[in-house]
Amino acid sequence: MMTNGEIQAAREDLAAAFRWSARLNMHEAVSNHFSFAINDEGTKFLVNPAGIHFSRVKASDLVIVDLDEPLPSPQDGGPDPTAAAIHGAMHRNNPQARCVIHLHPKYITALSTLEDPTIIPIDQNTARFYNRVSYDMDFGGMGLGDEATRLSTLLGNRSVVLMGAHGAMTVGARVSDAFDDFYYLERAAETLMTAYASGRKLRELDHEVAETTAHQWENYSFDLRQAHLDQIKAILDDEEPEFRQ
């Protein structure tokens, strides 16, 4: 179980990620969810409660869900039912996935509607995800019950699930890992969808170059992921310091 200080740090990281997602328009107002497991089993996790706009989330707003206890209703300050279902199943069945971010931003969602939504490597950002995405092509509704359980079995040893007709999920050991992956996932989808819109034949990187690039992203000598989130928090400290409350 994490200490109180560690839990507060996770709360602040999540609140920063919520607010920055709103600034980037990678949100759906009071829908979509981020969570962070606070025990090793993944049975207790922080998640945003129902009804709070991403741009207003504060650290103290996040609620702790205990999968072994009755779930508070949204009316009583609990999470949205789909958040409890999808994130609960993800954490319980993938305890290595401490942070889970689920969004429906413009470009990755558009890509998820294609008959073949594969992120093909055409530049540095798309190559980051080469052979590193699990693809779900069996959308069965909004993520309640059996659908949530099914989704939780798709991750394997990867950190990204592209959910056909439903956006995507990223997971990581830290909030910074999952958030940075989603930021670049949406950037990659934007590049790919823009290139598709040109109607021109795409020039795909060969396997060796794409794999090398993905490996370089994974093993970069400087912790860009944490630096990304740290800079977001520094900007918010200047402009919206209440996010830490």
Tab-separated table of C-alpha atoms in Angstrom:
chain	number	residue	atom	x	y	z
A	1	MET	CA	0.000	0.000	0.000
A	2	MET	CA	1.310	3.449	-0.859
A	3	THR	CA	2.044	5.977	1.868
A	4	ASN	CA	-0.139	9.051	2.327
A	5	GLY	CA	2.582	11.185	0.767
A	6	GLU	CA	2.805	8.916	-2.268
A	7	ILE	CA	-0.970	8.945	-2.655
A	8	GLN	CA	-1.033	12.757	-2.505
A	9	ALA	CA	1.687	12.918	-5.168
A	10	ALA	CA	-0.369	10.595	-7.396
A	11	ARG	CA	-3.438	12.760	-6.814
A	12	GLU	CA	-1.550	15.864	-7.943
A	13	ASP	CA	-0.096	14.113	-10.986
A	14	LEU	CA	-3.552	12.915	-12.031
A	15	ALA	CA	-5.115	16.343	-11.471
A	16	ALA	CA	-2.422	17.917	-13.660
A	17	ALA	CA	-3.016	15.314	-16.371
A	18	PHE	CA	-6.771	15.954	-16.296
A	19	ARG	CA	-6.359	19.709	-16.624
A	20	TRP	CA	-3.763	19.463	-19.384
A	21	SER	CA	-5.939	17.026	-21.336
A	22	ALA	CA	-8.682	19.666	-21.211
A	23	ARG	CA	-6.287	22.314	-22.528
A	24	LEU	CA	-5.359	20.015	-25.401
A	25	ASN	CA	-9.048	19.272	-26.101
A	26	MET	CA	-8.354	15.566	-25.492
A	27	HIS	CA	-11.429	15.150	-23.310
A	28	GLU	CA	-15.199	14.789	-23.346
A	29	ALA	CA	-16.173	17.268	-20.622
A	30	VAL	CA	-17.211	15.177	-17.597
A	31	SER	CA	-16.680	11.832	-19.341
A	32	ASN	CA	-13.553	9.650	-19.720
A	33	HIS	CA	-11.445	8.597	-16.783
A	34	PHE	CA	-7.933	8.363	-15.346
A	35	SER	CA	-7.041	6.080	-12.445
A	36	PHE	CA	-4.056	5.079	-10.342
A	37	ALA	CA	-3.751	1.916	-8.237
A	38	ILE	CA	-2.598	2.599	-4.696
A	39	ASN	CA	-1.983	-1.032	-3.720
A	40	ASP	CA	0.043	-3.721	-5.474
A	41	GLU	CA	-2.992	-5.911	-6.159
A	42	GLY	CA	-4.792	-3.154	-8.061
A	43	THR	CA	-7.926	-3.549	-5.940
A	44	LYS	CA	-7.762	0.015	-4.600
A	45	PHE	CA	-7.367	2.926	-6.966
A	46	LEU	CA	-7.842	6.661	-7.337
A	47	VAL	CA	-10.283	7.764	-10.034
A	48	ASN	CA	-12.203	10.893	-10.964
A	49	PRO	CA	-15.740	11.060	-9.534
A	50	ALA	CA	-18.716	11.447	-11.824
A	51	GLY	CA	-19.684	14.897	-12.997
A	52	ILE	CA	-16.508	16.990	-12.622
A	53	HIS	CA	-15.179	18.690	-15.753
A	54	PHE	CA	-11.609	17.757	-16.638
A	55	SER	CA	-10.545	21.407	-16.512
A	56	ARG	CA	-11.626	21.724	-12.859
A	57	VAL	CA	-10.317	18.512	-11.294
A	58	LYS	CA	-8.336	19.019	-8.079
A	59	ALA	CA	-6.228	16.450	-6.258
A	60	SER	CA	-8.751	16.212	-3.444
A	61	ASP	CA	-11.619	15.494	-5.852
A	62	LEU	CA	-10.279	12.057	-6.721
A	63	VAL	CA	-11.998	9.212	-4.912
A	64	ILE	CA	-10.585	5.886	-3.769
A	65	VAL	CA	-12.428	2.853	-5.116
A	66	ASP	CA	-12.028	-0.406	-3.190
A	67	LEU	CA	-13.115	-3.286	-5.391
A	68	ASP	CA	-13.774	-5.392	-2.294
A	69	GLU	CA	-16.259	-2.870	-0.880
A	70	PRO	CA	-19.643	-1.584	-2.139
A	71	LEU	CA	-19.203	1.119	-4.757
A	72	PRO	CA	-20.583	4.584	-3.911
A	73	SER	CA	-23.151	5.793	-6.429
A	74	PRO	CA	-22.346	8.765	-8.681
A	75	GLN	CA	-24.976	10.721	-6.760
A	76	ASP	CA	-23.018	10.067	-3.540
A	77	GLY	CA	-19.682	11.178	-4.948
A	78	GLY	CA	-18.679	7.889	-6.535
A	79	PRO	CA	-17.272	7.365	-10.030
A	80	ASP	CA	-19.145	6.937	-13.284
A	81	PRO	CA	-20.236	3.269	-13.649
A	82	THR	CA	-18.086	2.772	-16.757
A	83	ALA	CA	-15.046	4.099	-14.882
A	84	ALA	CA	-15.552	1.631	-12.061
A	85	ALA	CA	-16.104	-1.226	-14.513
A	86	ILE	CA	-13.316	-0.607	-17.050
A	87	HIS	CA	-10.663	0.677	-14.668
A	88	GLY	CA	-11.584	-1.831	-11.994
A	89	ALA	CA	-11.134	-4.724	-14.418
A	90	MET	CA	-7.922	-3.252	-15.834
A	91	HIS	CA	-6.333	-2.814	-12.413
A	92	ARG	CA	-7.494	-6.156	-11.034
A	93	ASN	CA	-6.333	-8.133	-14.074
A	94	ASN	CA	-3.220	-6.070	-14.867
A	95	PRO	CA	-1.678	-5.072	-11.518
A	96	GLN	CA	1.465	-3.853	-13.307
A	97	ALA	CA	-0.696	-1.124	-14.865
A	98	ARG	CA	-0.615	1.307	-11.939
A	99	CYS	CA	-1.987	4.197	-14.023
A	100	VAL	CA	-4.745	3.781	-16.615
A	101	ILE	CA	-5.752	6.641	-18.914
A	102	HIS	CA	-8.811	6.296	-21.149
A	103	LEU	CA	-9.764	9.018	-23.628
A	104	HIS	CA	-11.683	9.575	-26.872
A	105	PRO	CA	-9.679	12.404	-28.486
A	106	LYS	CA	-10.311	13.450	-32.071
A	107	TYR	CA	-7.615	11.709	-34.063
A	108	ILE	CA	-7.146	8.427	-32.226
A	109	THR	CA	-10.929	8.004	-32.140
A	110	ALA	CA	-11.180	8.684	-35.870
A	111	LEU	CA	-8.400	6.160	-36.475
A	112	SER	CA	-10.249	3.638	-34.307
A	113	THR	CA	-13.206	3.735	-36.719
A	114	LEU	CA	-11.194	2.553	-39.731
A	115	GLU	CA	-11.472	-1.007	-40.955
A	116	ASP	CA	-7.729	-1.261	-40.366
A	117	PRO	CA	-6.689	1.132	-37.564
A	118	THR	CA	-3.071	-0.066	-37.426
A	119	ILE	CA	-0.645	2.717	-36.578
A	120	ILE	CA	1.763	2.283	-39.459
A	121	PRO	CA	5.237	3.835	-39.076
A	122	ILE	CA	5.516	6.866	-41.334
A	123	ASP	CA	7.417	9.220	-39.018
A	124	GLN	CA	9.191	9.321	-35.662
A	125	ASN	CA	5.992	9.527	-33.591
A	126	THR	CA	4.093	6.774	-35.381
A	127	ALA	CA	7.220	4.593	-35.199
A	128	ARG	CA	7.154	4.973	-31.401
A	129	PHE	CA	4.149	2.632	-31.378
A	130	TYR	CA	5.416	0.129	-33.953
A	131	ASN	CA	4.428	-3.393	-32.822
A	132	ARG	CA	3.620	-1.952	-29.394
A	133	VAL	CA	-0.173	-1.542	-29.561
A	134	SER	CA	-2.894	-4.063	-28.794
A	135	TYR	CA	-5.876	-3.637	-31.124
A	136	ASP	CA	-9.446	-4.318	-30.023
A	137	MET	CA	-11.830	-4.832	-32.929
A	138	ASP	CA	-14.742	-6.313	-30.956
A	139	PHE	CA	-16.473	-3.244	-29.534
A	140	GLY	CA	-19.476	-4.405	-27.543
A	141	GLY	CA	-20.838	-1.260	-25.911
A	142	MET	CA	-19.865	1.317	-23.334
A	143	GLY	CA	-17.657	-0.856	-21.151
A	144	LEU	CA	-19.953	-2.311	-18.514
A	145	GLY	CA	-19.962	-5.890	-17.223
A	146	ASP	CA	-18.505	-8.447	-19.622
A	147	GLU	CA	-17.224	-5.746	-21.966
A	148	ALA	CA	-15.001	-4.303	-19.228
A	149	THR	CA	-13.632	-7.733	-18.367
A	150	ARG	CA	-12.946	-8.501	-22.034
A	151	LEU	CA	-11.055	-5.235	-22.480
A	152	SER	CA	-8.879	-5.993	-19.475
A	153	THR	CA	-7.560	-9.179	-21.121
A	154	LEU	CA	-6.184	-7.426	-24.216
A	155	LEU	CA	-3.218	-5.531	-22.809
A	156	GLY	CA	-0.662	-8.321	-22.523
A	157	ASN	CA	2.848	-6.895	-22.112
A	158	ARG	CA	2.016	-3.690	-23.975
A	159	SER	CA	1.089	-0.243	-22.695
A	160	VAL	CA	-1.475	0.824	-25.317
A	161	VAL	CA	-4.848	-0.579	-26.337
A	162	LEU	CA	-6.451	1.007	-29.388
A	163	MET	CA	-10.150	0.371	-28.857
A	164	GLY	CA	-12.058	0.029	-32.117
A	165	ALA	CA	-14.940	2.549	-32.221
A	166	HIS	CA	-13.993	3.642	-28.702
A	167	GLY	CA	-10.729	5.630	-28.498
A	168	ALA	CA	-7.779	4.211	-26.600
A	169	MET	CA	-6.235	3.343	-23.249
A	170	THR	CA	-2.654	3.769	-22.112
A	171	VAL	CA	-1.142	2.324	-18.950
A	172	GLY	CA	2.083	2.840	-17.059
A	173	ALA	CA	3.905	2.503	-13.779
A	174	ARG	CA	3.601	6.279	-13.280
A	175	VAL	CA	1.061	8.894	-14.317
A	176	SER	CA	3.811	10.485	-16.409
A	177	ASP	CA	4.308	7.245	-18.356
A	178	ALA	CA	0.657	6.749	-19.261
A	179	PHE	CA	0.047	10.444	-19.983
A	180	ASP	CA	3.110	10.857	-22.189
A	181	ASP	CA	2.166	7.751	-24.153
A	182	PHE	CA	-1.331	9.122	-24.748
A	183	TYR	CA	-0.044	12.542	-25.738
A	184	TYR	CA	2.194	11.023	-28.413
A	185	LEU	CA	-0.448	8.471	-29.396
A	186	GLU	CA	-2.811	11.305	-30.298
A	187	ARG	CA	0.010	13.146	-32.109
A	188	ALA	CA	0.808	9.994	-34.071
A	189	ALA	CA	-2.856	9.511	-34.978
A	190	GLU	CA	-3.085	13.144	-36.085
A	191	THR	CA	-0.115	12.698	-38.423
A	192	LEU	CA	-1.461	9.432	-39.798
A	193	MET	CA	-5.015	10.670	-40.351
A	194	THR	CA	-3.732	13.878	-41.965
A	195	ALA	CA	-1.527	11.841	-44.291
A	196	TYR	CA	-4.463	9.578	-45.162
A	197	ALA	CA	-6.552	12.658	-45.954
A	198	SER	CA	-4.055	13.717	-48.614
A	199	GLY	CA	-5.117	10.760	-50.732
A	200	ARG	CA	-1.480	10.163	-51.632
A	201	LYS	CA	0.354	6.871	-51.175
A	202	LEU	CA	2.113	6.794	-47.799
A	203	ARG	CA	5.830	6.030	-47.529
A	204	GLU	CA	6.100	3.500	-44.709
A	205	LEU	CA	9.349	3.073	-42.797
A	206	ASP	CA	10.874	-0.379	-43.133
A	207	HIS	CA	10.780	-2.831	-40.237
A	208	GLU	CA	14.350	-2.305	-39.060
A	209	VAL	CA	14.102	1.488	-38.936
A	210	ALA	CA	10.686	1.431	-37.268
A	211	GLU	CA	11.776	-1.088	-34.644
A	212	THR	CA	14.986	0.829	-33.955
A	213	THR	CA	13.029	4.043	-33.489
A	214	ALA	CA	10.529	2.429	-31.115
A	215	HIS	CA	13.400	0.937	-29.125
A	216	GLN	CA	15.097	4.329	-28.917
A	217	TRP	CA	11.901	5.884	-27.558
A	218	GLU	CA	11.735	3.187	-24.872
A	219	ASN	CA	15.364	3.518	-23.830
A	220	TYR	CA	16.009	7.238	-24.172
A	221	SER	CA	18.802	8.383	-21.857
A	222	PHE	CA	16.789	11.290	-20.392
A	223	ASP	CA	13.461	10.790	-18.595
A	224	LEU	CA	11.358	12.793	-21.056
A	225	ARG	CA	8.115	11.358	-19.707
A	226	GLN	CA	8.592	12.716	-16.210
A	227	ALA	CA	10.036	15.977	-17.531
A	228	HIS	CA	6.871	16.403	-19.628
A	229	LEU	CA	4.589	16.090	-16.601
A	230	ASP	CA	6.879	18.156	-14.382
A	231	GLN	CA	6.707	21.039	-16.855
A	232	ILE	CA	2.917	20.761	-17.025
A	233	LYS	CA	2.752	20.990	-13.238
A	234	ALA	CA	5.114	23.980	-13.264
A	235	ILE	CA	2.837	25.817	-15.708
A	236	LEU	CA	-0.216	24.922	-13.638
A	237	ASP	CA	1.553	26.098	-10.468
A	238	ASP	CA	1.777	29.524	-12.120
A	239	GLU	CA	-1.674	29.595	-13.694
A	240	GLU	CA	-3.960	27.151	-11.803
A	241	PRO	CA	-2.203	26.282	-8.512
A	242	GLU	CA	-5.451	25.030	-6.975
A	243	PHE	CA	-5.020	21.788	-8.924
A	244	ARG	CA	-2.852	20.541	-6.027
A	245	GLN	CA	-5.547	21.155	-3.396
